[in-house]
Short mmCIF file of C-alpha atoms in Angstrom, two decimals:
data_model
loop_
_atom_site.label_atom_id
_atom_site.label_comp_id
_atom_site.label_asym_id
_atom_site.label_seq_id
_atom_site.Cartn_x
_atom_site.Cartn_y
_atom_site.Cartn_z
CA MET A 1 -159.36 -2.94 145.15
CA ALA A 2 -158.63 -3.80 141.59
CA ASP A 3 -159.79 -1.48 138.91
CA ALA A 4 -163.14 -2.32 137.40
CA GLN A 5 -163.16 -3.11 133.68
CA PRO A 6 -164.17 0.01 131.71
CA ILE A 7 -167.56 -0.27 130.05
CA ALA A 8 -167.64 0.60 126.33
CA MET A 9 -169.28 3.89 125.58
CA PRO A 10 -172.83 3.27 124.37
CA ALA A 11 -174.26 5.05 121.38
CA GLY A 12 -175.80 8.44 122.19
CA ALA A 13 -173.99 8.88 125.47
CA THR A 14 -173.31 12.53 126.22
CA GLY A 15 -172.45 12.27 129.89
CA VAL A 16 -170.31 10.02 132.17
CA LEU A 17 -169.49 9.56 135.79
CA VAL A 18 -165.96 8.29 136.34
CA LEU A 19 -165.19 6.92 139.82
CA ALA A 20 -161.77 6.82 141.40
CA ASN A 21 -161.78 2.99 141.47
CA GLY A 22 -162.07 2.91 137.71
CA ASP A 23 -165.92 2.46 137.38
CA VAL A 24 -167.28 4.26 134.40
CA ILE A 25 -170.99 5.01 134.30
CA TRP A 26 -172.42 6.33 131.06
CA GLY A 27 -175.54 8.33 130.51
CA ARG A 28 -177.14 11.38 128.98
CA GLY A 29 -175.75 14.81 130.05
CA PHE A 30 -177.93 17.92 130.73
CA GLY A 31 -177.38 21.28 132.34
CA ALA A 32 -173.92 22.79 131.78
CA GLU A 33 -171.24 21.16 129.71
CA GLY A 34 -167.86 20.53 131.25
CA SER A 35 -166.53 18.44 134.18
CA ALA A 36 -166.46 18.57 137.96
CA VAL A 37 -164.63 16.51 140.57
CA GLY A 38 -165.99 15.79 144.00
CA GLU A 39 -167.60 13.12 146.27
CA VAL A 40 -170.63 11.16 145.07
CA CYS A 41 -173.42 10.81 147.62
CA PHE A 42 -177.14 9.86 147.46
CA HIS A 43 -180.35 11.40 148.50
CA THR A 44 -183.76 9.73 148.80
CA ALA A 45 -185.99 12.77 148.74
CA MET A 46 -189.03 12.59 146.39
CA THR A 47 -189.26 16.39 146.09
CA GLY A 48 -187.29 19.49 147.08
CA TYR A 49 -184.41 19.03 144.61
CA GLN A 50 -183.72 22.76 144.43
CA GLU A 51 -183.41 22.97 148.16
CA VAL A 52 -181.10 19.99 148.18
CA LEU A 53 -178.89 21.41 145.41
CA THR A 54 -178.53 24.80 147.09
CA ASP A 55 -178.06 23.34 150.64
CA PRO A 56 -174.53 24.36 151.82
CA SER A 57 -174.08 20.89 153.42
CA PHE A 58 -173.74 19.41 149.93
CA ALA A 59 -170.79 21.54 148.88
CA GLY A 60 -168.19 19.52 147.02
CA GLN A 61 -170.57 16.65 146.33
CA MET A 62 -172.52 15.20 143.34
CA ILE A 63 -175.95 13.92 144.38
CA CYS A 64 -177.49 10.68 143.16
CA PHE A 65 -181.22 10.92 143.55
CA THR A 66 -182.91 7.58 144.26
CA PHE A 67 -186.40 9.03 143.20
CA PRO A 68 -186.55 8.66 139.31
CA HIS A 69 -188.52 11.75 138.46
CA ILE A 70 -186.29 14.69 139.28
CA GLY A 71 -186.97 17.92 137.58
CA ASN A 72 -190.58 17.43 136.67
CA VAL A 73 -191.72 20.54 138.50
CA GLY A 74 -189.10 22.79 137.13
CA ALA A 75 -187.40 25.50 139.04
CA ASN A 76 -188.36 28.76 140.66
CA PRO A 77 -186.60 31.41 142.79
CA ASP A 78 -188.48 30.64 145.93
CA ASP A 79 -187.29 27.03 146.53
CA VAL A 80 -183.66 27.71 147.28
CA GLU A 81 -181.46 27.71 150.26
CA ALA A 82 -178.88 29.98 148.84
CA ASP A 83 -178.23 32.20 145.93
CA ASP A 84 -176.31 29.52 143.93
CA PRO A 85 -176.16 25.71 144.12
CA HIS A 86 -173.57 24.32 146.44
CA ALA A 87 -173.77 20.78 144.98
CA LEU A 88 -171.56 20.18 141.90
CA GLY A 89 -174.16 18.22 139.95
CA ILE A 90 -176.82 15.52 140.01
CA ILE A 91 -177.24 12.04 138.83
CA VAL A 92 -180.80 10.86 137.96
CA ARG A 93 -182.60 7.89 136.47
CA GLU A 94 -185.02 9.50 134.00
CA ASP A 95 -184.48 12.31 131.53
CA VAL A 96 -185.53 15.68 132.93
CA THR A 97 -188.96 16.68 131.36
CA GLN A 98 -190.61 20.08 130.83
CA PRO A 99 -191.96 21.45 134.07
CA SER A 100 -195.57 20.73 135.08
CA SER A 101 -195.97 23.06 137.99
CA PHE A 102 -197.70 26.47 137.83
CA ARG A 103 -194.91 27.70 140.11
CA ALA A 104 -192.14 26.94 137.68
CA VAL A 105 -190.42 29.82 136.02
CA GLU A 106 -187.83 27.74 134.13
CA GLY A 107 -186.84 24.13 133.53
CA LEU A 108 -184.33 22.42 135.76
CA ASP A 109 -182.05 21.87 132.72
CA GLY A 110 -182.01 25.72 132.08
CA TRP A 111 -181.57 26.49 135.73
CA MET A 112 -178.59 24.14 135.94
CA LYS A 113 -177.01 25.63 132.85
CA ARG A 114 -177.42 29.16 134.30
CA HIS A 115 -175.66 28.01 137.45
CA ALA A 116 -172.93 26.02 135.71
CA ARG A 117 -173.96 22.70 137.17
CA ILE A 118 -173.77 19.30 135.40
CA GLY A 119 -176.53 16.65 135.28
CA LEU A 120 -176.32 13.03 134.21
CA SER A 121 -179.53 10.98 133.38
CA GLY A 122 -180.13 7.42 132.35
CA VAL A 123 -178.22 5.87 135.30
CA ASP A 124 -179.36 3.06 137.46
CA THR A 125 -179.39 5.20 140.51
CA ARG A 126 -180.53 2.47 142.89
CA ALA A 127 -177.52 0.32 141.95
CA LEU A 128 -175.22 3.36 142.45
CA THR A 129 -176.86 4.03 145.80
CA ARG A 130 -176.34 0.45 146.92
CA ARG A 131 -172.64 0.73 145.90
CA ILE A 132 -172.31 3.88 148.07
CA ARG A 133 -174.08 2.29 151.07
CA VAL A 134 -171.74 -0.72 150.90
CA ALA A 135 -168.42 0.88 150.01
CA GLY A 136 -168.85 4.41 151.11
CA ALA A 137 -169.02 7.68 149.10
CA PRO A 138 -166.43 7.53 146.33
CA ASN A 139 -164.57 10.36 144.69
CA GLY A 140 -165.45 10.83 141.10
CA VAL A 141 -165.77 13.18 138.13
CA ILE A 142 -169.06 14.03 136.39
CA ALA A 143 -168.78 15.21 132.80
CA HIS A 144 -171.09 16.40 130.06
CA SER A 145 -170.25 16.84 126.35
CA ALA A 146 -172.91 17.34 123.71
CA SER A 147 -170.52 15.96 121.21
CA GLY A 148 -170.08 12.73 123.21
CA GLU A 149 -166.33 13.19 123.28
CA PHE A 150 -164.65 12.17 126.57
CA ASP A 151 -161.12 11.63 127.63
CA VAL A 152 -161.89 8.89 130.15
CA PRO A 153 -158.30 8.25 131.33
CA ALA A 154 -157.89 11.97 132.03
CA LEU A 155 -161.25 12.06 133.99
CA LEU A 156 -159.98 9.03 136.00
CA ALA A 157 -156.74 10.66 136.77
CA MET A 158 -158.66 13.72 137.94
CA ALA A 159 -160.87 11.62 140.18
CA ARG A 160 -157.82 9.85 141.69
CA ALA A 161 -155.87 13.12 142.24
CA TRP A 162 -158.73 14.81 144.13
CA PRO A 163 -157.90 14.69 147.88
CA GLY A 164 -161.44 14.27 149.12
CA LEU A 165 -163.65 16.16 151.48
CA GLU A 166 -162.06 15.02 154.69
CA GLY A 167 -160.11 17.92 156.26
CA MET A 168 -161.50 20.56 153.89
CA ASP A 169 -162.73 23.74 155.51
CA LEU A 170 -165.90 24.36 153.49
CA ALA A 171 -167.57 26.55 155.99
CA LYS A 172 -165.62 29.60 154.88
CA ASP A 173 -166.84 29.04 151.35
CA VAL A 174 -170.58 28.42 151.92
CA SER A 175 -171.31 30.72 154.86
CA THR A 176 -173.31 33.83 154.15
CA GLU A 177 -171.54 37.14 154.48
CA MET A 178 -174.62 38.88 155.96
CA HIS A 179 -176.79 38.48 158.95
CA TYR A 180 -180.45 37.84 158.20
CA GLY A 181 -183.28 38.08 160.73
CA TRP A 182 -186.13 35.60 160.23
CA GLY A 183 -189.28 34.56 162.14
CA GLU A 184 -192.81 33.57 161.24
CA ASP A 185 -194.25 36.21 163.64
CA ALA A 186 -192.17 38.94 161.97
CA PRO A 187 -193.85 41.04 159.33
CA GLY A 188 -193.35 39.25 155.90
CA GLY A 189 -191.76 36.21 157.59
CA VAL A 190 -193.93 33.63 155.87
CA TRP A 191 -194.36 32.49 152.20
CA LYS A 192 -197.43 33.77 150.44
CA LEU A 193 -198.76 32.41 147.16
CA GLY A 194 -198.19 34.87 144.32
CA PHE A 195 -195.66 36.91 146.42
CA GLY A 196 -193.10 34.61 147.71
CA TYR A 197 -191.18 34.87 150.86
CA GLY A 198 -191.26 37.95 153.00
CA ASP A 199 -188.19 40.23 153.11
CA SER A 200 -185.69 38.78 155.69
CA SER A 201 -183.34 41.74 155.58
CA PRO A 202 -181.84 42.95 158.88
CA ALA A 203 -184.06 46.08 158.62
CA GLY A 204 -187.10 43.86 158.81
CA GLU A 205 -189.22 46.07 156.53
CA GLY A 206 -191.56 43.27 155.87
CA ARG A 207 -191.81 43.56 152.00
CA PHE A 208 -192.69 40.48 149.98
CA CYS A 209 -190.09 39.64 147.38
CA SER A 210 -190.85 38.54 143.96
CA PRO A 211 -188.67 36.84 141.25
CA PRO A 212 -185.85 37.06 140.73
CA ALA A 213 -185.07 38.40 144.21
CA CYS A 214 -186.92 35.81 146.25
CA GLY A 215 -184.85 33.43 148.26
CA ARG A 216 -181.72 35.33 148.01
CA GLY A 217 -179.19 35.35 150.89
CA ARG A 218 -180.84 32.44 152.79
CA GLY A 219 -177.79 30.14 152.83
CA ARG A 220 -177.53 28.06 155.96
CA GLY A 221 -173.80 28.22 156.45
#
């Protein structure tokens, strides 16, 4: 496939997605600054973005969300699948707004900064999704710079040099190092408003955990 013609950087762009075939998609960066290389996939969920980002099955991937309003309910320590995000970053249509949920303890932007994950908004996510559906999940680099300074040729070289997910043994990186018991019938095994999830420790003491401990160690490796 011939390289796509690069698109001139628009005014105000602080983020970019550079695909291995030469496509350059500009937008507005949020979350952490820097760059990350991986595979670009898409997700059609309308909610549950924290669960998606922390799901071990998305290790090594950047997620393009087709639902436009990602981040509007903020972030909290209950809605996670693991201690840290496994996805490298996210690509969304609309800018992330201040949270509007009573369960939020921080905004998605701050949560992503804290976990060193990059976000890109202002992207036609449906067009990107169609491209992925037709041509497959491409390798790419997502980058965020508040100054708007990017070395696109270097990012393209990074995307092309990345070997891809095929053949990678990611299980050893995402699997939990502890065994956790869990069950709705066990003491504390359900979520309770104002308390969070019950303690799923091997000892099964049945305590309810509260921020910031809730949700820790529940990776599904």
